[in-house]
Coordinates of C-alpha atoms and ligand atoms in Angstrom, one line a residue:
M1 CA 0.0 0.0 0.0
P2 CA 1.4 3.4 -0.9
D3 CA 2.3 5.8 2.0
S4 CA -0.2 8.4 0.7
I5 CA -3.5 6.8 0.0
H6 CA -5.2 10.2 -0.6
P7 CA -2.8 13.0 -1.7
P8 CA -3.6 15.8 0.8
K9 CA -5.6 18.6 -0.7
S10 CA -6.1 20.9 2.2
S11 CA -3.5 23.5 3.2
K12 CA -4.5 22.9 6.9
A13 CA -3.1 20.1 9.0
W14 CA -6.7 19.4 10.1
G15 CA -8.5 20.3 6.8
G16 CA -9.8 16.8 5.7
V17 CA -13.3 17.0 7.2
F18 CA -14.0 20.6 6.2
R19 CA -16.2 21.6 3.2
E20 CA -15.3 25.2 3.2
P21 CA -12.0 27.1 3.8
T22 CA -11.4 28.9 7.1
D23 CA -12.6 32.5 7.2
K24 CA -9.6 34.9 7.1
R25 CA -11.0 36.6 10.2
V26 CA -10.9 33.4 12.1
E27 CA -7.3 32.8 11.0
A28 CA -6.4 36.2 12.3
F29 CA -8.4 35.8 15.5
S30 CA -7.2 32.4 16.4
Q31 CA -3.5 32.5 15.4
S32 CA -0.9 32.2 18.1
V33 CA 2.2 32.1 15.9
S34 CA 2.8 35.8 16.5
F35 CA 3.7 35.0 20.1
D36 CA 4.3 31.3 20.3
K37 CA 7.1 31.5 17.7
R38 CA 9.4 31.9 20.6
L39 CA 8.7 28.2 21.4
A40 CA 10.4 27.3 18.1
N41 CA 13.6 25.8 19.7
D42 CA 11.6 23.9 22.4
D43 CA 9.3 22.6 19.7
I44 CA 12.2 21.4 17.6
D45 CA 13.9 19.8 20.6
G46 CA 10.6 18.0 21.5
S47 CA 10.1 16.8 17.9
I48 CA 13.6 15.5 17.5
A49 CA 13.3 13.5 20.7
H50 CA 9.8 12.2 19.5
A51 CA 11.1 11.2 16.1
R52 CA 14.1 9.3 17.5
M53 CA 11.8 7.5 19.9
L54 CA 9.4 6.6 17.0
A55 CA 12.4 5.0 15.2
V56 CA 13.6 3.1 18.3
C57 CA 10.1 1.7 18.7
G58 CA 10.0 0.7 15.0
I59 CA 7.1 3.0 14.2
I60 CA 9.2 4.9 11.6
S61 CA 12.5 3.8 10.1
A62 CA 15.9 5.0 11.4
E63 CA 16.5 6.6 8.0
E64 CA 13.2 8.5 8.3
A65 CA 14.1 9.7 11.8
S66 CA 17.5 10.8 10.6
Q67 CA 16.0 12.8 7.7
I68 CA 13.5 14.4 10.2
V69 CA 16.2 15.4 12.6
T70 CA 18.3 16.9 9.8
G71 CA 15.3 18.7 8.4
L72 CA 14.3 20.1 11.8
E73 CA 17.8 21.4 12.4
E74 CA 17.8 23.2 9.1
I75 CA 14.4 24.8 10.0
R76 CA 15.9 25.8 13.4
S77 CA 18.8 27.6 11.6
E78 CA 16.4 29.2 9.1
I79 CA 14.3 30.6 12.0
A80 CA 17.5 31.7 13.8
R81 CA 18.6 33.6 10.7
G82 CA 15.3 35.3 10.5
E83 CA 14.6 33.7 7.1
F84 CA 11.5 31.7 8.1
E85 CA 8.2 33.0 7.0
F86 CA 5.3 33.1 9.5
T87 CA 1.7 33.3 8.5
A88 CA -1.6 33.4 10.3
A89 CA -3.0 30.7 8.0
K90 CA -0.7 28.2 9.7
E91 CA -2.0 29.0 13.2
D92 CA 0.8 28.3 15.5
I93 CA 4.5 27.5 15.6
H94 CA 3.9 23.7 15.8
L95 CA 2.1 23.7 12.4
H96 CA 4.6 26.0 10.9
I97 CA 7.5 23.8 11.7
E98 CA 5.7 20.6 10.7
S99 CA 4.6 22.0 7.4
A100 CA 8.1 23.3 6.6
L101 CA 9.4 19.8 7.3
T102 CA 6.8 18.3 5.0
A103 CA 7.7 20.8 2.3
R104 CA 11.3 19.5 2.6
L105 CA 10.6 15.7 3.1
G106 CA 7.2 15.0 1.7
D107 CA 5.6 11.8 3.3
T108 CA 8.5 11.4 5.7
G109 CA 7.7 14.8 7.2
R110 CA 4.1 13.8 7.3
K111 CA 5.0 11.0 9.7
L112 CA 6.4 13.3 12.5
H113 CA 3.0 13.9 14.1
T114 CA 2.5 10.1 14.6
A115 CA 1.4 9.2 18.1
R116 CA 1.3 12.9 19.1
S117 CA -1.3 15.7 19.2
R118 CA -0.7 19.4 19.4
N119 CA -2.2 19.2 22.9
D120 CA 0.6 17.1 24.4
Q121 CA 3.1 18.9 22.1
V122 CA 2.3 22.4 23.2
A123 CA 2.3 21.3 26.9
T124 CA 5.8 19.8 26.4
D125 CA 7.1 22.9 24.6
L126 CA 5.8 25.2 27.3
R127 CA 7.3 23.1 30.1
L128 CA 10.7 23.1 28.3
H129 CA 10.5 26.8 27.8
C130 CA 9.5 27.5 31.4
R131 CA 12.3 25.2 32.7
H132 CA 14.9 27.1 30.7
A133 CA 13.5 30.4 31.9
I134 CA 13.6 29.2 35.5
D135 CA 17.3 28.4 35.1
R136 CA 18.1 31.8 33.6
L137 CA 16.1 33.6 36.3
D138 CA 17.8 31.6 39.0
S139 CA 21.2 32.8 37.8
G140 CA 19.8 36.4 37.4
L141 CA 18.8 36.2 41.1
H142 CA 22.1 34.8 42.0
E143 CA 23.8 37.9 40.4
V144 CA 21.5 40.2 42.3
Q145 CA 22.3 38.5 45.6
R146 CA 26.0 38.7 44.7
A147 CA 25.6 42.5 44.2
F148 CA 23.9 42.9 47.6
L149 CA 26.5 40.8 49.3
D150 CA 29.3 42.8 47.7
F151 CA 27.7 46.0 48.8
A152 CA 27.4 44.6 52.4
Q153 CA 31.0 43.6 52.3
R154 CA 32.0 47.1 51.3
E155 CA 30.2 48.5 54.4
P156 CA 30.9 46.1 57.2
G157 CA 30.8 48.6 60.1
L158 CA 28.3 51.3 58.9
V159 CA 25.5 51.9 61.4
I160 CA 22.2 53.3 60.0
P161 CA 18.8 53.9 61.5
G162 CA 16.4 50.9 61.3
Y163 CA 12.7 51.7 60.7
T164 CA 9.4 50.2 61.6
H165 CA 6.2 52.0 60.4
L166 CA 8.7 54.2 58.5
R167 CA 9.6 55.7 61.9
R168 CA 13.1 55.5 63.4
A169 CA 13.1 52.3 65.5
Q170 CA 16.5 50.8 66.4
P171 CA 20.0 51.2 64.9
V172 CA 21.1 48.4 62.5
L173 CA 24.2 47.6 60.5
A174 CA 23.8 48.6 56.9
A175 CA 25.2 45.2 56.0
H176 CA 22.4 43.6 58.0
Q177 CA 19.8 45.5 56.0
L178 CA 21.5 44.6 52.7
L179 CA 21.6 40.9 53.6
A180 CA 17.9 41.0 54.3
W181 CA 17.4 41.3 50.6
C182 CA 19.7 38.2 50.0
E183 CA 17.3 36.2 52.3
K184 CA 14.2 37.2 50.3
F185 CA 15.9 36.4 47.0
Q186 CA 17.1 33.1 48.4
R187 CA 13.5 32.1 49.2
D188 CA 12.6 33.2 45.7
R189 CA 15.2 30.9 44.3
Q190 CA 14.0 28.0 46.5
R191 CA 10.5 28.6 45.2
L192 CA 11.9 28.5 41.6
A193 CA 13.6 25.2 42.3
D194 CA 10.4 23.8 43.8
C195 CA 8.3 25.0 40.8
R196 CA 11.0 23.6 38.5
S197 CA 10.4 20.1 39.8
R198 CA 6.7 20.3 39.1
T199 CA 7.4 21.8 35.7
N200 CA 9.9 19.2 34.7
I201 CA 7.4 16.4 34.0
L202 CA 6.8 15.0 30.5
P203 CA 3.3 15.3 29.0
L204 CA 4.3 14.1 25.5
G205 CA 2.8 10.7 24.7
S206 CA -0.6 11.8 26.2
G207 CA -1.9 12.3 22.7
A208 CA -5.0 14.6 22.5
L209 CA -6.4 13.3 25.8
A210 CA -6.4 9.5 25.8
G211 CA -2.9 8.3 24.9
T212 CA -2.2 6.4 21.8
S213 CA -2.7 2.8 20.4
L214 CA 0.8 3.0 18.9
P215 CA 3.6 1.3 20.8
I216 CA 5.6 4.4 22.0
D217 CA 8.2 4.6 24.7
R218 CA 7.6 7.7 26.8
E219 CA 10.6 6.9 29.1
H220 CA 12.9 7.2 26.0
V221 CA 11.6 10.8 25.3
R222 CA 11.7 11.7 29.1
H223 CA 15.4 10.8 29.1
A224 CA 16.2 12.6 25.9
L225 CA 14.6 15.8 27.0
D226 CA 15.9 15.5 30.6
F227 CA 12.5 15.5 32.3
E228 CA 12.4 14.1 35.8
S229 CA 9.3 11.9 35.3
V230 CA 6.5 11.0 32.9
A231 CA 3.0 12.4 33.5
A232 CA 0.8 9.5 34.6
N233 CA -2.6 10.7 33.5
S234 CA -3.1 11.6 29.8
L235 CA -6.2 13.7 30.5
D236 CA -4.5 15.7 33.1
A237 CA -1.2 16.0 31.4
A238 CA -2.4 17.5 28.1
S239 CA -4.1 20.4 29.9
D240 CA -2.3 20.9 33.2
R241 CA -1.1 24.5 33.4
D242 CA -0.6 24.5 37.2
F243 CA 3.1 25.0 36.5
V244 CA 2.4 28.1 34.5
C245 CA 0.3 29.7 37.3
E246 CA 2.9 28.6 39.9
L247 CA 5.7 30.1 37.9
A248 CA 3.8 33.4 37.4
F249 CA 3.2 33.6 41.1
V250 CA 6.8 32.8 42.0
L251 CA 8.0 35.5 39.6
S252 CA 5.4 38.0 40.8
L253 CA 6.6 37.5 44.5
T254 CA 10.1 38.1 43.3
A255 CA 8.9 41.2 41.6
V256 CA 7.2 42.3 44.8
H257 CA 10.5 41.9 46.6
L258 CA 12.3 44.0 44.0
S259 CA 9.5 46.6 44.2
Q260 CA 9.9 46.8 48.0
W261 CA 13.6 47.3 47.5
A262 CA 13.1 49.9 44.8
E263 CA 10.7 51.8 47.1
E264 CA 13.2 51.8 50.0
W265 CA 16.0 53.0 47.8
I266 CA 13.9 55.7 46.2
L267 CA 13.2 57.0 49.7
W268 CA 16.7 56.6 51.0
S269 CA 18.2 58.5 48.0
T270 CA 15.9 61.5 48.4
E271 CA 17.2 64.9 49.6
E272 CA 15.2 64.3 52.7
F273 CA 16.8 61.0 53.7
G274 CA 20.1 61.4 51.8
F275 CA 21.4 57.9 52.9
L276 CA 22.2 56.6 49.4
R277 CA 23.8 58.0 46.3
L278 CA 22.5 56.2 43.2
P279 CA 24.8 55.9 40.1
E280 CA 23.8 58.7 37.7
R281 CA 24.1 56.3 34.8
F282 CA 21.1 54.5 36.3
C283 CA 19.0 57.8 36.7
T284 CA 17.3 59.9 34.2
G285 CA 16.5 63.6 33.9
S286 CA 13.5 65.9 33.4
S287 CA 12.7 67.6 30.1
I288 CA 11.6 70.8 31.9
M289 CA 13.4 70.9 35.3
P290 CA 17.2 71.1 34.6
Q291 CA 18.2 70.1 38.1
K292 CA 16.3 66.8 38.3
I293 CA 18.2 63.5 38.6
N294 CA 15.3 61.0 38.9
P295 CA 15.3 57.4 40.1
D296 CA 13.3 56.2 37.1
V297 CA 14.9 52.8 37.0
L298 CA 13.8 52.1 40.5
E299 CA 10.3 53.5 39.8
L300 CA 10.0 51.2 36.8
V301 CA 11.1 48.2 38.8
R302 CA 8.3 49.1 41.3
G303 CA 5.9 49.8 38.5
K304 CA 6.5 46.7 36.3
S305 CA 5.7 44.4 39.3
A306 CA 2.1 45.5 38.9
R307 CA 1.7 43.8 35.5
M308 CA 3.3 40.6 36.8
I309 CA 0.8 40.4 39.6
G310 CA -2.0 40.9 37.0
N311 CA -0.6 38.0 35.0
V312 CA -1.2 35.7 38.0
Q313 CA -4.8 36.8 38.1
A314 CA -5.2 36.4 34.4
L315 CA -3.9 32.8 34.4
L316 CA -6.0 31.7 37.4
V317 CA -9.2 33.1 35.8
L318 CA -8.2 31.5 32.5
L319 CA -8.2 28.1 34.2
K320 CA -11.1 28.3 36.5
G321 CA -13.9 27.5 34.1
L322 CA -12.2 24.7 32.1
P323 CA -13.5 21.2 32.0
T324 CA -11.1 18.2 31.9
A325 CA -8.5 18.0 29.1
Y326 CA -7.4 20.5 26.4
N327 CA -9.5 23.6 25.6
R328 CA -8.4 26.2 23.2
D329 CA -8.6 28.8 26.0
L330 CA -5.2 27.4 27.1
Q331 CA -3.6 29.2 24.2
E332 CA -4.0 32.3 26.2
D333 CA -1.6 31.1 28.8
K334 CA 1.5 32.1 26.8
E335 CA 1.4 35.8 26.6
A336 CA 0.9 36.1 30.3
I337 CA 3.8 33.8 31.3
F338 CA 6.1 35.1 28.6
D339 CA 5.5 38.7 29.8
S340 CA 6.2 37.7 33.4
I341 CA 9.4 36.0 32.4
D342 CA 10.6 38.9 30.2
T343 CA 9.7 41.5 32.7
L344 CA 11.5 39.9 35.6
E345 CA 14.5 39.2 33.4
A346 CA 14.6 42.8 32.5
M347 CA 14.2 43.9 36.2
L348 CA 17.0 41.6 37.3
G349 CA 19.2 42.9 34.5
V350 CA 19.2 46.4 35.8
T351 CA 19.1 45.6 39.5
A352 CA 22.6 44.0 39.9
P353 CA 24.5 46.9 38.2
L354 CA 22.5 49.5 40.0
V355 CA 23.3 48.0 43.4
A356 CA 26.9 47.6 42.4
G357 CA 27.1 51.4 41.6
T358 CA 25.3 52.7 44.7
K359 CA 27.1 54.1 47.7
F360 CA 26.1 55.2 51.2
D361 CA 26.6 58.8 52.1
H362 CA 28.4 58.3 55.4
A363 CA 28.3 62.0 56.4
R364 CA 24.6 62.2 55.9
V365 CA 23.9 59.0 57.8
A366 CA 26.1 60.1 60.7
A367 CA 24.6 63.6 60.8
T368 CA 21.2 62.3 62.0
L369 CA 22.1 58.9 63.5
E370 CA 21.6 60.0 67.1
R371 CA 18.2 61.6 66.3
G372 CA 15.0 59.7 67.1
H373 CA 16.2 58.0 70.3
L374 CA 17.2 54.8 68.5
D375 CA 18.9 53.6 71.7
A376 CA 15.8 53.7 73.9
T377 CA 15.2 49.9 73.6
S378 CA 18.9 49.3 74.3
L379 CA 18.6 51.3 77.5
M380 CA 15.4 49.5 78.5
E381 CA 17.1 46.1 78.0
A382 CA 20.1 47.3 80.2
L383 CA 17.6 48.0 83.0
I384 CA 15.9 44.7 82.5
A385 CA 19.3 43.0 82.7
A386 CA 19.8 44.7 86.1
G387 CA 16.5 43.2 87.3
V388 CA 13.9 45.7 86.5
P389 CA 10.6 44.2 85.2
Q390 CA 10.2 44.8 81.5
R391 CA 7.0 46.9 81.8
T392 CA 8.6 49.1 84.5
A393 CA 11.7 49.6 82.5
H394 CA 9.6 50.4 79.4
E395 CA 7.7 53.1 81.3
A396 CA 10.8 54.6 82.9
V397 CA 12.6 54.9 79.6
G398 CA 9.4 56.3 78.1
H399 CA 9.5 59.1 80.6
L400 CA 13.2 59.7 79.9
V401 CA 12.6 59.9 76.1
R402 CA 9.8 62.4 76.8
R403 CA 12.2 64.5 78.8
A404 CA 14.9 64.3 76.1
M405 CA 12.3 65.2 73.4
T406 CA 11.1 68.2 75.4
R407 CA 14.7 69.4 75.8
G408 CA 15.6 68.5 72.2
V409 CA 18.5 66.3 73.2
S410 CA 19.5 62.7 72.9
L411 CA 19.2 60.2 75.8
A412 CA 23.0 60.3 76.3
E413 CA 22.7 64.1 76.8
L414 CA 20.5 63.7 79.9
S415 CA 22.3 64.1 83.3
D416 CA 22.8 61.3 85.8
E417 CA 20.5 63.2 88.1
E418 CA 17.7 63.1 85.5
F419 CA 18.2 59.4 85.0
G420 CA 18.2 58.9 88.8
R421 CA 14.8 60.5 89.1
E422 CA 13.3 57.8 86.9
Y423 CA 15.4 54.9 88.2
A424 CA 16.7 55.1 91.7
N425 CA 19.5 52.5 91.2
W426 CA 20.9 54.5 88.2
K427 CA 24.6 54.1 87.7
S428 CA 26.6 55.9 85.0
S429 CA 27.7 52.4 83.7
F430 CA 24.2 52.1 82.2
R431 CA 25.4 54.8 79.7
S432 CA 27.2 52.0 77.9
A433 CA 23.8 51.1 76.4
L434 CA 23.4 54.5 74.9
G435 CA 24.4 55.7 71.4
A436 CA 23.5 54.0 68.1
S437 CA 26.8 52.1 67.7
R438 CA 26.8 50.8 71.2
A439 CA 23.2 49.7 70.9
V440 CA 24.1 47.7 67.8
E441 CA 27.2 46.1 69.5
R442 CA 25.2 45.0 72.5
M443 CA 22.9 42.7 70.5
V444 CA 23.7 39.0 71.1
S445 CA 20.8 37.0 69.7
F446 CA 21.3 34.8 66.7
G447 CA 20.2 36.6 63.5
S448 CA 20.5 40.0 65.2
T449 CA 22.3 43.0 63.8
A450 CA 25.3 42.6 66.2
P451 CA 28.6 43.0 64.3
V452 CA 29.7 39.4 65.2
Q453 CA 26.3 38.0 64.0
V454 CA 26.5 40.0 60.8
A455 CA 30.1 38.9 60.2
D456 CA 29.0 35.3 60.5
Q457 CA 26.2 35.9 58.1
L458 CA 28.5 37.6 55.6
A459 CA 30.7 34.5 55.7
V460 CA 27.7 32.2 55.3
W461 CA 26.5 34.2 52.2
Q462 CA 30.0 34.4 50.8
H463 CA 30.2 30.6 50.9
R464 CA 26.6 30.1 49.7
L465 CA 26.9 32.4 46.7
N466 CA 30.3 31.1 45.6
A467 CA 29.3 27.4 45.8
P468 CA 28.6 26.0 42.4
Ligands
LIG1 N1 -1.8 26.9 19.6 C1 -2.4 26.0 20.5 C2 -2.1 26.4 21.9 O1 -1.2 27.2 22.1 C3 -1.8 24.6 20.2 C4 -2.7 23.5 20.6 C5 -3.8 23.5 19.7 N2 -4.6 22.3 19.8 C6 -5.8 22.2 19.3 N3 -6.4 21.1 19.4 N4 -6.3 23.2 18.6 O2 -2.7 26.0 22.8

């Protein structure tokens, strides 16, 4: 029997049953190639693994598989060179590549889609694509952590005001504050790794929804594409987009961290705070006010996080009404997740060099460090250590702060006599709890801002970020 019993007449991969051609408006409306062409490499990787497996299983010949692989590699180069033609009439990247292969190989090309549907194909492509993105974003985050660690290492002893409610609270080491960002980004990286393991499951071989009657070897494809496991339920596997939602969320939480950081540094670099000097090459100016040096990069990092949060919503709402197995709605998953990946990649790309070029203004920090009674808690704890109940010590120091506020002085500027009026057993040795630097040095708890604790953490991060 000849390979082609009926020479194909339709230009569509699915045209056989139709009695009229597709309306042009439908082609324009339903095409995805304008955005899913970025899956081209993943699609070709998946098809090569699939074709080789078909040959190993005796479903196509080794010669056919080798022609398919060569043809697909040629198509890959053509796309990379920008010479490949995309058209709405061919719907999506999967059909484009398959039809280009068939144009080259005839019936051999027409065999590639054996034991496969676009449903398990697109799910496979998207998983490969997200997996690669996860790996790139993880190294982007690593770079950013490195930049924060380097900054912390450049400022091992600098004491700055710590804030709660955006009010001066207790003094902290600048290095401690910088390492706080490393912690957040580490959790982001852990979430990425966790999401990667649920992304890295092979759907190919699920067919449209029910599997296939042809004797395929899914384990062979799993191994070739470096997936961790093979999806066990064809109905679920062809339509599962949990990994897309999960990745969009992980990326949006990372973006939220970057947005918080951007907000903090916008504030800290104002004339009013004056703690930080941003690199001018990472600032932009005003077209009307000649003096302006604006933190637009930080503002855009903060601003772009909004769209990424929106993408999580869009994906969840996309999925909520879908019955089991593939529905065409799922095509709408791509623009949202691609946008989140691109946006975060761009944010990480400017964050690391901006951090590397930023400096503390030591004079400005020092000029106001003793304002705001940052050492009040330190004094209270010194009294507690001498046996005063916490609530009593809190109240006594509260009175002392009120007195200092009224006189417009720091706690250290009060006299022993004034201290003695609030606390009968006052000794001038309690003064060792006063002053921002001393307050920082007196911390002892693990994870605190004490210089020894922070030095330990700097060493931990140095080791962690240098490890391969
Ligand atoms: N372009 C489609 C998507 O992105 C590919 C799968 C189409 N499957 C189908 N049966 N129409 O979801």
